[in-house]
Coordinates of C-alpha atoms and ligand atoms in Angstrom, one line a residue:
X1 CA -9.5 12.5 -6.5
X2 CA -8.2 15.9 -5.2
X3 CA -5.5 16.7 -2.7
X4 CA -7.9 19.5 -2.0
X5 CA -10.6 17.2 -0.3
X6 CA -10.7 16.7 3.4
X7 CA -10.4 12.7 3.5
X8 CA -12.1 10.5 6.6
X9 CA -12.0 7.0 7.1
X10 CA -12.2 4.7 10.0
X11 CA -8.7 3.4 10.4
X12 CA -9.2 0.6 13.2
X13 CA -10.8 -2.8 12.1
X14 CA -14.9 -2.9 11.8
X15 CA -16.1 -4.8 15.1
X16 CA -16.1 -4.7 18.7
X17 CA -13.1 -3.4 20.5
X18 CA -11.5 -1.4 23.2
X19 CA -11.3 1.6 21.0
X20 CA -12.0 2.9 17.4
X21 CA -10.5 5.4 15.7
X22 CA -12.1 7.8 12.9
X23 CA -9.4 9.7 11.5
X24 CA -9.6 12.7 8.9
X25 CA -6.6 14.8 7.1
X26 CA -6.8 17.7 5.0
X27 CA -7.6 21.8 5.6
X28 CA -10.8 21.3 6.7
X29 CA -10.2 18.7 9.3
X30 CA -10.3 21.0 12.0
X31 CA -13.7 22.9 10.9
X32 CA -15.2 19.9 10.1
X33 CA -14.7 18.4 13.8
X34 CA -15.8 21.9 15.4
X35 CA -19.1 21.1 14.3
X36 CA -19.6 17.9 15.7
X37 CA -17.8 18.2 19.2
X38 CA -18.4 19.5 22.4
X39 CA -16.0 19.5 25.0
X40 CA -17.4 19.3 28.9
X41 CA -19.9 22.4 30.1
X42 CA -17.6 25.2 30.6
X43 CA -14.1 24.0 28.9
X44 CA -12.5 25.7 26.0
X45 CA -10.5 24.6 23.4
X46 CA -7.3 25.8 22.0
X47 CA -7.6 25.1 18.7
X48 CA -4.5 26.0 18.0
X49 CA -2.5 24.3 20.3
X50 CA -1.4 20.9 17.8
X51 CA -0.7 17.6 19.5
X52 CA -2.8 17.8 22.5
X53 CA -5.6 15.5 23.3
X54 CA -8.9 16.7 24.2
X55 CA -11.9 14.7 26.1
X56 CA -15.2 15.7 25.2
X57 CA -18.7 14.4 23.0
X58 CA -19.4 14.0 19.6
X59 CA -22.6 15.6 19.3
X60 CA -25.3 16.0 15.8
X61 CA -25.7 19.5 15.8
X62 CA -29.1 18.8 13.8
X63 CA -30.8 16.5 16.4
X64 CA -28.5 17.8 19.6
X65 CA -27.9 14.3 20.6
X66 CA -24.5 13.2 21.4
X67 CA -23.5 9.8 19.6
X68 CA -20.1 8.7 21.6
X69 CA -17.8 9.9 24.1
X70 CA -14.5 10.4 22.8
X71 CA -11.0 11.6 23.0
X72 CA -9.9 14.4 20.3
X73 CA -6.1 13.7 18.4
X74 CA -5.2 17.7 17.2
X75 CA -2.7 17.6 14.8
X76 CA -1.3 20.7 12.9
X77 CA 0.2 20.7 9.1
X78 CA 3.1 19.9 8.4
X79 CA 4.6 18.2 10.9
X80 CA 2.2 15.2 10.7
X81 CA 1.4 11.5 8.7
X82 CA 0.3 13.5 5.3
X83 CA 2.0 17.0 6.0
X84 CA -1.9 18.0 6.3
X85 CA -3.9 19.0 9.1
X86 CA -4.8 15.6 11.2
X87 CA -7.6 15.0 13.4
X88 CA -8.0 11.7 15.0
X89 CA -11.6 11.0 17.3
X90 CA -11.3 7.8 19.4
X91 CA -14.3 6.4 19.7
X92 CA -16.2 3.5 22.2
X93 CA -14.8 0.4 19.4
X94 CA -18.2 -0.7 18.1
X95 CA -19.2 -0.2 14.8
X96 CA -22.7 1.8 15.6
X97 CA -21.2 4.4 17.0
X98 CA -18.1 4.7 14.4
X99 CA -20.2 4.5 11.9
X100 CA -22.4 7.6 12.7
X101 CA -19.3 9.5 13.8
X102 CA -17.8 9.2 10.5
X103 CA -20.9 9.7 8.8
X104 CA -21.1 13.1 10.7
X105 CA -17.5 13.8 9.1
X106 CA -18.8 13.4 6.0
X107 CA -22.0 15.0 6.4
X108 CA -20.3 18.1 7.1
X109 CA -17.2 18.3 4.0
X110 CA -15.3 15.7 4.3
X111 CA -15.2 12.8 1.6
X112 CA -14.4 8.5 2.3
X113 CA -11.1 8.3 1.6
X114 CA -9.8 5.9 -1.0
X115 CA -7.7 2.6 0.4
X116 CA -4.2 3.8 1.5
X117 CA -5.0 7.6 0.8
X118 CA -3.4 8.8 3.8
X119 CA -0.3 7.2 3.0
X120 CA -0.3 8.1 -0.8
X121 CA -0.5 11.8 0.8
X122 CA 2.5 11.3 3.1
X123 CA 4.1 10.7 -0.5
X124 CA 2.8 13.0 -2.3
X125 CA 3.4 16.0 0.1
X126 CA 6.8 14.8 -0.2
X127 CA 7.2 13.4 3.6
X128 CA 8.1 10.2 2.4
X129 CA 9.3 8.6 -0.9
X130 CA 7.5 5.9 -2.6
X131 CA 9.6 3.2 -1.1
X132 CA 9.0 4.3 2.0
X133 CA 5.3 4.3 1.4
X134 CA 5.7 0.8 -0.1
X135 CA 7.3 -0.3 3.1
X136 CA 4.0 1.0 5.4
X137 CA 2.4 -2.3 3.9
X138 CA 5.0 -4.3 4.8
X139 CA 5.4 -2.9 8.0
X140 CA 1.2 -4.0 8.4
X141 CA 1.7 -7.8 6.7
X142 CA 4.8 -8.8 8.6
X143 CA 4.8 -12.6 9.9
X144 CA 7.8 -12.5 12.0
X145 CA 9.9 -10.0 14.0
X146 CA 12.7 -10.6 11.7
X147 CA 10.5 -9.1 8.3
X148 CA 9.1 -6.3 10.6
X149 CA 12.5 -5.3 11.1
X150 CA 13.5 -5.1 7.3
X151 CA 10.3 -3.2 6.6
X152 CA 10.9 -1.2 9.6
X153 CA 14.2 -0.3 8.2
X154 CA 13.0 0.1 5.0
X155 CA 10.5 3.0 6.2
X156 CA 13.2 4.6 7.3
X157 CA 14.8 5.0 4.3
X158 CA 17.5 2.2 4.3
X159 CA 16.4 0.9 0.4
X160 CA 15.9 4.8 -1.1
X161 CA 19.7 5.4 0.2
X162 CA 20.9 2.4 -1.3
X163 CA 19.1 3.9 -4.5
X164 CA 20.3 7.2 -4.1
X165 CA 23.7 5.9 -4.3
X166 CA 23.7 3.8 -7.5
X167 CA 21.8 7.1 -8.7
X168 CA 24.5 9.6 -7.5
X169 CA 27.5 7.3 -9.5
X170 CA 25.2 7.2 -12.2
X171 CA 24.4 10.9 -12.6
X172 CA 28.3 12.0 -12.0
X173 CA 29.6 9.6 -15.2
X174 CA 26.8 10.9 -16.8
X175 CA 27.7 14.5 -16.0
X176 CA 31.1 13.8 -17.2
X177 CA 29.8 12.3 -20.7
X178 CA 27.4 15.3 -21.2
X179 CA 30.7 18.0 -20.3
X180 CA 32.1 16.5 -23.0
X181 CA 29.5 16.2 -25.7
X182 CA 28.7 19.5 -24.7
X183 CA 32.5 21.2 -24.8
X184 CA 34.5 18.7 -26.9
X185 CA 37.4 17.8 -25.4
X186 CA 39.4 21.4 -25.5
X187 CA 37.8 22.9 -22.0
X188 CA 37.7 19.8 -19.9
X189 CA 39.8 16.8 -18.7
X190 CA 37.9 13.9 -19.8
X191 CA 37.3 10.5 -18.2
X192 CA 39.2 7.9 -20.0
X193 CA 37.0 4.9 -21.5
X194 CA 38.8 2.8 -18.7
X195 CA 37.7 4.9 -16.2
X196 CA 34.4 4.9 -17.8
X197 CA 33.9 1.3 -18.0
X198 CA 35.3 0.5 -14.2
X199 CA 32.4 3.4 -13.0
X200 CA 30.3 1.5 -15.2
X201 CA 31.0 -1.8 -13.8
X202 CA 31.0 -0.4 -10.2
X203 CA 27.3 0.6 -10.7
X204 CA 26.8 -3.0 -12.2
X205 CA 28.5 -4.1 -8.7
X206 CA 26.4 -2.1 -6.9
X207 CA 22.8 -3.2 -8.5
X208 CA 23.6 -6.8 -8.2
X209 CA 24.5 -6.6 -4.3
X210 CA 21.0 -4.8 -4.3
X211 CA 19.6 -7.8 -5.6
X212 CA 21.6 -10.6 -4.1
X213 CA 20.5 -9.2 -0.6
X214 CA 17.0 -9.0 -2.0
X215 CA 17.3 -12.9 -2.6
X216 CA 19.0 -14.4 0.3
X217 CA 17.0 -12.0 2.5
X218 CA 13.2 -13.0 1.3
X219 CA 13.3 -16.0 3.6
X220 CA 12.4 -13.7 5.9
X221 CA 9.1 -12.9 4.6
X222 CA 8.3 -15.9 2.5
X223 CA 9.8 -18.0 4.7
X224 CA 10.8 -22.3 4.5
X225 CA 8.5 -24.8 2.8
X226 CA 8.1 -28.4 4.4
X227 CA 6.5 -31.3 2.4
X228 CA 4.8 -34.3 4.1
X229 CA 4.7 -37.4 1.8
X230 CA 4.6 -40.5 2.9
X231 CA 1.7 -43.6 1.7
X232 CA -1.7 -43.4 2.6
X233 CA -2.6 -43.5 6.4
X234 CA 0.6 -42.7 8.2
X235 CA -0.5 -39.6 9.7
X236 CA 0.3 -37.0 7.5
X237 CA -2.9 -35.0 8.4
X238 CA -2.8 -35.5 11.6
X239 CA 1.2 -33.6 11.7
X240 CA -0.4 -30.8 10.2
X241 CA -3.4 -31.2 12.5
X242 CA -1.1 -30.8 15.5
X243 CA 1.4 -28.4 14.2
X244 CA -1.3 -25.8 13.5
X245 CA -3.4 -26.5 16.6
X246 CA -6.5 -26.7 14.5
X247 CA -8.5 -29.6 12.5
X248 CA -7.3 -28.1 9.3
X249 CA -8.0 -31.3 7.5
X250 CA -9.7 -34.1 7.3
X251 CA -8.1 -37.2 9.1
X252 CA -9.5 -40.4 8.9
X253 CA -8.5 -43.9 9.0
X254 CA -9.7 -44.9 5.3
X255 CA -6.4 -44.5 3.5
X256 CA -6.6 -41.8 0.8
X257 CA -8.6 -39.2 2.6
X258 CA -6.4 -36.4 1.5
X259 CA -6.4 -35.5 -2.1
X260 CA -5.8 -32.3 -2.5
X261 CA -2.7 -30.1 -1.4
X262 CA -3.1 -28.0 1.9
X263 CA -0.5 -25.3 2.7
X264 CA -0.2 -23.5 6.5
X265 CA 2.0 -22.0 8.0
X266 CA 3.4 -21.6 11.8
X267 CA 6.5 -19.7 13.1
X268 CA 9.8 -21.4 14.1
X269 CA 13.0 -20.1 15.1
X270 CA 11.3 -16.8 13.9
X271 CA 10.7 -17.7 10.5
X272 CA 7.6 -18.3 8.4
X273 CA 7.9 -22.0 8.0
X274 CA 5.1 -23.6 5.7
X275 CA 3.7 -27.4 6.3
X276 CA 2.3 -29.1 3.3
X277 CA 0.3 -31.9 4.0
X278 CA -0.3 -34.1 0.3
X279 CA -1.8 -37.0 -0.6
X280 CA 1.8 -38.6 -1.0
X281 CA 3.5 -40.5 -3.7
X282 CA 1.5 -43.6 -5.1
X283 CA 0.7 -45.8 -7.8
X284 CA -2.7 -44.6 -9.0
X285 CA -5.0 -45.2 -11.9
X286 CA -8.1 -42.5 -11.5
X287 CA -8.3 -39.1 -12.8
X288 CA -8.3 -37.5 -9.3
X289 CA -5.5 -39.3 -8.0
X290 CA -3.5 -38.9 -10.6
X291 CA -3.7 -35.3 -10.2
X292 CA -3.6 -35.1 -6.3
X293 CA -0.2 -37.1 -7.3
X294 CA 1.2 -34.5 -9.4
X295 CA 0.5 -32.0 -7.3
X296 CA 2.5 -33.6 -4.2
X297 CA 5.7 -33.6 -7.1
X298 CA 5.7 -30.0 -7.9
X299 CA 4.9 -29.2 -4.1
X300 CA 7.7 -31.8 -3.7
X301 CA 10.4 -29.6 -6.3
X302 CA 9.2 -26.2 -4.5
X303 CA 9.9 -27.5 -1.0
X304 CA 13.0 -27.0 1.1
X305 CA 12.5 -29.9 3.0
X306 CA 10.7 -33.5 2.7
X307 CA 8.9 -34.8 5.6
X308 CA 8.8 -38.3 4.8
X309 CA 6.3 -40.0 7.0
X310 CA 6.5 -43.7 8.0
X311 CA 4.3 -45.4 10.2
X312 CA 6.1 -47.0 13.4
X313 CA 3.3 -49.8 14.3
X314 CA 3.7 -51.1 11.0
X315 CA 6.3 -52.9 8.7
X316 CA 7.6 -50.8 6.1
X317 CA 5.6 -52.3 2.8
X318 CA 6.5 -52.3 -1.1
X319 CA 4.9 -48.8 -1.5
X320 CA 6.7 -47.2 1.3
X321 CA 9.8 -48.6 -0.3
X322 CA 8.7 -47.0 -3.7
X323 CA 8.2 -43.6 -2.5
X324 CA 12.0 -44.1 -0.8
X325 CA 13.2 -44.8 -4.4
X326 CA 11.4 -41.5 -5.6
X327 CA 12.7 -39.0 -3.3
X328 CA 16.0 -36.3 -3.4
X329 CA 17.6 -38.1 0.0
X330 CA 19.4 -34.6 0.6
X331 CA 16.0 -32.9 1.3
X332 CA 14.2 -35.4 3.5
X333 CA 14.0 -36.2 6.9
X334 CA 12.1 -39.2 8.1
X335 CA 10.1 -38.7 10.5
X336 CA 8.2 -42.2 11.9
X337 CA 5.0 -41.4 13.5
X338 CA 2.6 -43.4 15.4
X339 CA 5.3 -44.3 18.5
X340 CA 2.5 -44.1 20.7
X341 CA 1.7 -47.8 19.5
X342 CA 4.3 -51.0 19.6
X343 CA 6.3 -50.3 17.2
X344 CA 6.9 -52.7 14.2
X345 CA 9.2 -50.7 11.8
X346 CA 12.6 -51.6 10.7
X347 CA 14.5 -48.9 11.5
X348 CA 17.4 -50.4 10.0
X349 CA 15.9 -50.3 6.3
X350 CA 15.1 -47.1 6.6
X351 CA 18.9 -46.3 7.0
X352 CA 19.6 -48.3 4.2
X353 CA 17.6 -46.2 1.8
X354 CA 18.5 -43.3 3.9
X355 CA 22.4 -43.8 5.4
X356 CA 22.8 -41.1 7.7
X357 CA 19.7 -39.5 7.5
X358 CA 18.1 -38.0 11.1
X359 CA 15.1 -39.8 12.4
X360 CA 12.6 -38.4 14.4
X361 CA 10.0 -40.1 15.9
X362 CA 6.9 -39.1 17.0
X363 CA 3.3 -38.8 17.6
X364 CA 0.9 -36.5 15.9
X365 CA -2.0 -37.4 17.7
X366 CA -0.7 -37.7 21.6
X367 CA 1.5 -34.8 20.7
X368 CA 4.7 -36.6 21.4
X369 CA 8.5 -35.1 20.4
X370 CA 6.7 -31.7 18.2
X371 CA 8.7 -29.4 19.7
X372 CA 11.8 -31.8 18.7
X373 CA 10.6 -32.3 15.3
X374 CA 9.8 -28.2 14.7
X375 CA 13.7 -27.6 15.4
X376 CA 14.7 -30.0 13.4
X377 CA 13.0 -28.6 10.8
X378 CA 14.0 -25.7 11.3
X379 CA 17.2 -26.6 11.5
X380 CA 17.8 -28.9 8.4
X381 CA 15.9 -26.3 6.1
X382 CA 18.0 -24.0 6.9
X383 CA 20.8 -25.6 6.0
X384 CA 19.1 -25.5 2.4
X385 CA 19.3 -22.1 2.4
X386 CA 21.9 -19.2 2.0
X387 CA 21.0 -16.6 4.5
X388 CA 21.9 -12.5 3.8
X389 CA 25.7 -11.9 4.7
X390 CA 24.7 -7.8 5.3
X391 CA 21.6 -6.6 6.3
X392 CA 18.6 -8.0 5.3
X393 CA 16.5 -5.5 2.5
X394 CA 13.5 -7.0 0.9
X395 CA 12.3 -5.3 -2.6
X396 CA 9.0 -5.6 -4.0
X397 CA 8.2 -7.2 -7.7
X398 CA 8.1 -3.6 -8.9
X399 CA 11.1 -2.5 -7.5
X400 CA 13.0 -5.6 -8.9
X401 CA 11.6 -5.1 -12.3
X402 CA 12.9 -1.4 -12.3
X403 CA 16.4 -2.6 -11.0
X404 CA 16.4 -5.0 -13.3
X405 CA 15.8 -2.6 -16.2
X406 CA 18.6 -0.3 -14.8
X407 CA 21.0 -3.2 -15.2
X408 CA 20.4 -3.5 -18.5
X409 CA 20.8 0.1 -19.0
X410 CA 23.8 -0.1 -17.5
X411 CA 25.0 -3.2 -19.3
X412 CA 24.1 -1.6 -22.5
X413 CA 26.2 1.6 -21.8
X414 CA 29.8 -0.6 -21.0
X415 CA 29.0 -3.0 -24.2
X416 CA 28.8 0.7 -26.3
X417 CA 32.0 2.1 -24.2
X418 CA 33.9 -1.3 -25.6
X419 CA 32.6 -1.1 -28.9
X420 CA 33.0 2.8 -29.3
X421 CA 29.8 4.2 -29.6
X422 CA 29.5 7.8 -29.6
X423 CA 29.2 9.6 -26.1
X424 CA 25.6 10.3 -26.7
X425 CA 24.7 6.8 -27.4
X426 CA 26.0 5.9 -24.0
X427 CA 24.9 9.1 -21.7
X428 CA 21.2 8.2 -23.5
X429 CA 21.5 4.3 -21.9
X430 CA 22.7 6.4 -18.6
X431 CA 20.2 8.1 -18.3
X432 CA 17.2 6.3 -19.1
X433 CA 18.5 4.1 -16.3
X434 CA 18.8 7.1 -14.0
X435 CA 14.8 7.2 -14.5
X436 CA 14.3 4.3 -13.9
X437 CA 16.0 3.9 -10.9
X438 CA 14.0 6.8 -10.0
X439 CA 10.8 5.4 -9.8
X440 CA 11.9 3.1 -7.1
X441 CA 11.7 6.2 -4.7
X442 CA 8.8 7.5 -7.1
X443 CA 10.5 10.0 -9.2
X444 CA 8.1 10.0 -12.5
X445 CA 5.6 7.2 -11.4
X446 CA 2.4 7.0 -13.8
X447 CA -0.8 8.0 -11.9
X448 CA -2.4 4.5 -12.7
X449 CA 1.0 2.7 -10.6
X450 CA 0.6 4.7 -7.6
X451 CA -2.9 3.9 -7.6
X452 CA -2.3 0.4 -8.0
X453 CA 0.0 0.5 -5.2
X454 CA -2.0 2.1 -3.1
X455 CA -4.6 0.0 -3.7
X456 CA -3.1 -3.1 -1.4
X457 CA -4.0 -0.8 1.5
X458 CA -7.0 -0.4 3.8
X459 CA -9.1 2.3 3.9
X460 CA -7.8 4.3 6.5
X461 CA -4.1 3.6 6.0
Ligands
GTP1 N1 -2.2 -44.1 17.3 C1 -2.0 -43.1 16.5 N2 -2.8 -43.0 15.4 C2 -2.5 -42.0 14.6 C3 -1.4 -41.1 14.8 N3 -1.3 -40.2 13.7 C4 -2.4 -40.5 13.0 N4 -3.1 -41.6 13.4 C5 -4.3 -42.1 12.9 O1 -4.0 -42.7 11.6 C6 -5.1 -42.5 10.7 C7 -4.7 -41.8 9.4 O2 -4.4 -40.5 9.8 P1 -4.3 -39.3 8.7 O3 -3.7 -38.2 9.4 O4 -5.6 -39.1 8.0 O5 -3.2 -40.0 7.7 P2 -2.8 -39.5 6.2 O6 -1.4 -39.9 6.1 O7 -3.1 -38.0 6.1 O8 -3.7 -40.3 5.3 P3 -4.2 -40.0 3.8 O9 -4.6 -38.6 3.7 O10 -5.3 -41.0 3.6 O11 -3.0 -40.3 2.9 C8 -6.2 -41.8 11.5 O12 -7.1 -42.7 12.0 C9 -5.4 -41.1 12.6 O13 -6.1 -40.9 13.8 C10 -0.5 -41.3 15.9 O14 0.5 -40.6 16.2 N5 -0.9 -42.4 16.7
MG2 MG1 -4.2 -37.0 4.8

């Protein structure tokens, strides 16, 4: 794979649709299209005017037929997505006719590009760092408006300043230890280990903000988790039914329909908030239910909220009462379904089990008090959680890990200042974690990683 190469790639989704977009970048972007367009009888084209939209036909100059009419993106190096030369055709949004445009692109120099190659360029020609790059994705996958803005911010830079200024403390103490390992202590004032080790535990302070933001903030993006148990046939399925607004899963009235564990998730309050519909808590002697049982527990442990379902046109039973016994009462909310139907439960049990707890009632098949139920959700999960006190910043696994590694560095460094190791013990642990640090913005990044990262894109990206 060579920067050289001209790269094309359709960068709108295969199928039918207002409009689809072939898009090429590289030197010969602009020769390439020459061949294959023809603007109306009697117009030219200023080639060199960049950032202008042309209307005109793609044409196969081997048969003379024209294959789409189209609108012509000119886009000059450097001031563009990849620093290269960019030329974007729309197209009519079917896949026939995108198709044989970009086979024409190819046909005459340019090659397919690789998933994400236009953005690995943008890196590579140095427009943006690899954070940045890593934050396009994010920018593509967000759920809510809330992790579009993080990733938005991100893109523009707001975790590679952060990083820059751990890096910039980092690489003045180090400049300081290498002044004096270099000159001795005659020709220079040199830091005193105190001042050392509070730099040292600055940087520490620093990294550890970094990733305290990173924590509190990923509800954002990965958003609250909501477990419905409750015994067989109280209308577990049928919540998750109406919540999602689709027959995700099988409701019946034999009791034990759902085994398995079934995960969606809907958007309240403007986060991400997963419903888990289980096969509950019960007594069971078969080898499937004993696993569909242990899978409700460890959905139960990773939840931030129990739904525990009763059913209102029934009395509560033993094996309601059993499941009460089981569950953290901190985490659950009782939510008695079925008030469509007279209702038979005692509500004063429940409080019993549950003093204080907030009921909601509803029902999940004539839709009754959702809208209720979703903010209380909402509401009580979040309670659960410890929101970002500064702005929210969302780092990826490979940018903990290198943090992470940094820290340790770093930690390494003040543990030789206290036990006096020599200065080139110390500025070694400094600057390895300098490195490191750099490959969050990609300073140093193995080949293989940035293809591996790159590789989460889509063609045409
Ligand atoms: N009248 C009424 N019936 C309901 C309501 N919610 C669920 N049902 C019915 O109750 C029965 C059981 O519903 P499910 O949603 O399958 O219950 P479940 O708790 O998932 O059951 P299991 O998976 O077997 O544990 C079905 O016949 C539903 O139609 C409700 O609000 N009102
Ligand atoms: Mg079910």
């Amino acid at each position: 794979m060579s920067l050289e190469d001209t790269i094309a790639a359709l960068s709108t989704p295969v199928g039918e649709s207002g409009i689809g977009i072939v898009r090429m970048s590289g030197e010969r972007s602009f020769s390439i299209v020459k061949k294959i367009f023809r603007p109306p009888r009697g117009k030219k084209i200023d080639w060199a005017s960049s950032f202008r939209i042309h209307y005109g036909w793609i044409v196969d100059p081997e048969t003379g037929k024209s294959v789409d009419e189209v609108l012509l993106t000119l886009m000059q190096a450097p001031k563009t997505y990849t620093r290269e030369d960019i030329v974007e055709i729309n197209c009519h949004g079917g896949p026939t006719p995108l198709r044989k445009v970009l086979e024409l692109t190819l046909k005459f120099g340019a090659r397919l590009a690789e998933p994400g190659e236009f953005t690995k360029r943008a890196f590579l020609k140095g427009r943006i760092d690899l954070s940045q790059a890593e934050s396009v994705l994010d920018i593509v996958q967000a759920r809510t408006e809330k992790d579009l803005e993080i990733a938005v911010h991100q893109m523009k830079g707001d975790l590679s300043r952060k990083i820059n200024g751990i890096k910039k403390k980092m690489v003045d103490l180090l400049s300081y230890l290498e002044a004096e390992i270099d000159f001795g202590y005659e020709d220079i004032v040199p830091l005193s280990s105190q001042e050392k080790k509070s730099r040292l535990k600055q940087i520490l302070m620093m990294i550890n903000s970094l990733l305290e933001i990173d924590k509190t903030s990923r509800i954002y993006r990965e958003g609250l988790k909501a477990v419905i148990i409750g015994k067989p046939n109280v209308g577990k399925s049928s919540l998750l039914n109406t919540l999602l607004q689709k027959e995700r899963a099988i409701v019946s009235y034999t009791p034990g329909t759902t085994r398995d564990t079934i995960e969606e998730m809907i958007i309240t309050k403007g986060f991400p908030l997963w419903i888990i519909d289980t096969a509950g808590l019960r007594e069971v002697k078969g080898q499937v239910e004993k696993e569909a049982v242990r899978r409700t527990r460890s959905k139960i442990e990773e939840a931030n909220i129990i739904l525990l379902m009763v059913d209102g046109s029934g009395p509560l039973g033993q094996e309601d009462e059993s499941i009460f016994r089981k569950i953290e009462k901190k985490k659950t909310l009782v939510v008695i379904n079925k008030i469509d139907l007279p209702q038979k439960v005692d509500k004063e049990r429940i409080g019993y089990f549950f003093p204080g707890a907030q009921i909601v009632e509803i029902s999940a098949t004539q839709e009754i008090n959702l809208a209720q139920l979703k903010e209380k959700i909402a509401n009580f999960a979040l309670k659960e959680v410890t929101l970002p006190t500064s702005n929210p910043l969302i780092i990826n696994l490979r940018q903990q890990c290198a943090l992470e590694l940094t820290k340790q560095n770093v930690n390494r460094a003040l543990d030789g200042l206290k036990k006096k190791f020599s200065e080139e013990l110390i500025a070694f642990d400094l600057k390895e974690g300098i490195s490191r640090l750099g490959e969050i913005t990609g300073k140093g990044v193995a080949e293989e990683i940035l293809d591996q990262i790159f590789s989460h894109f889509c063609i045409g990206k």
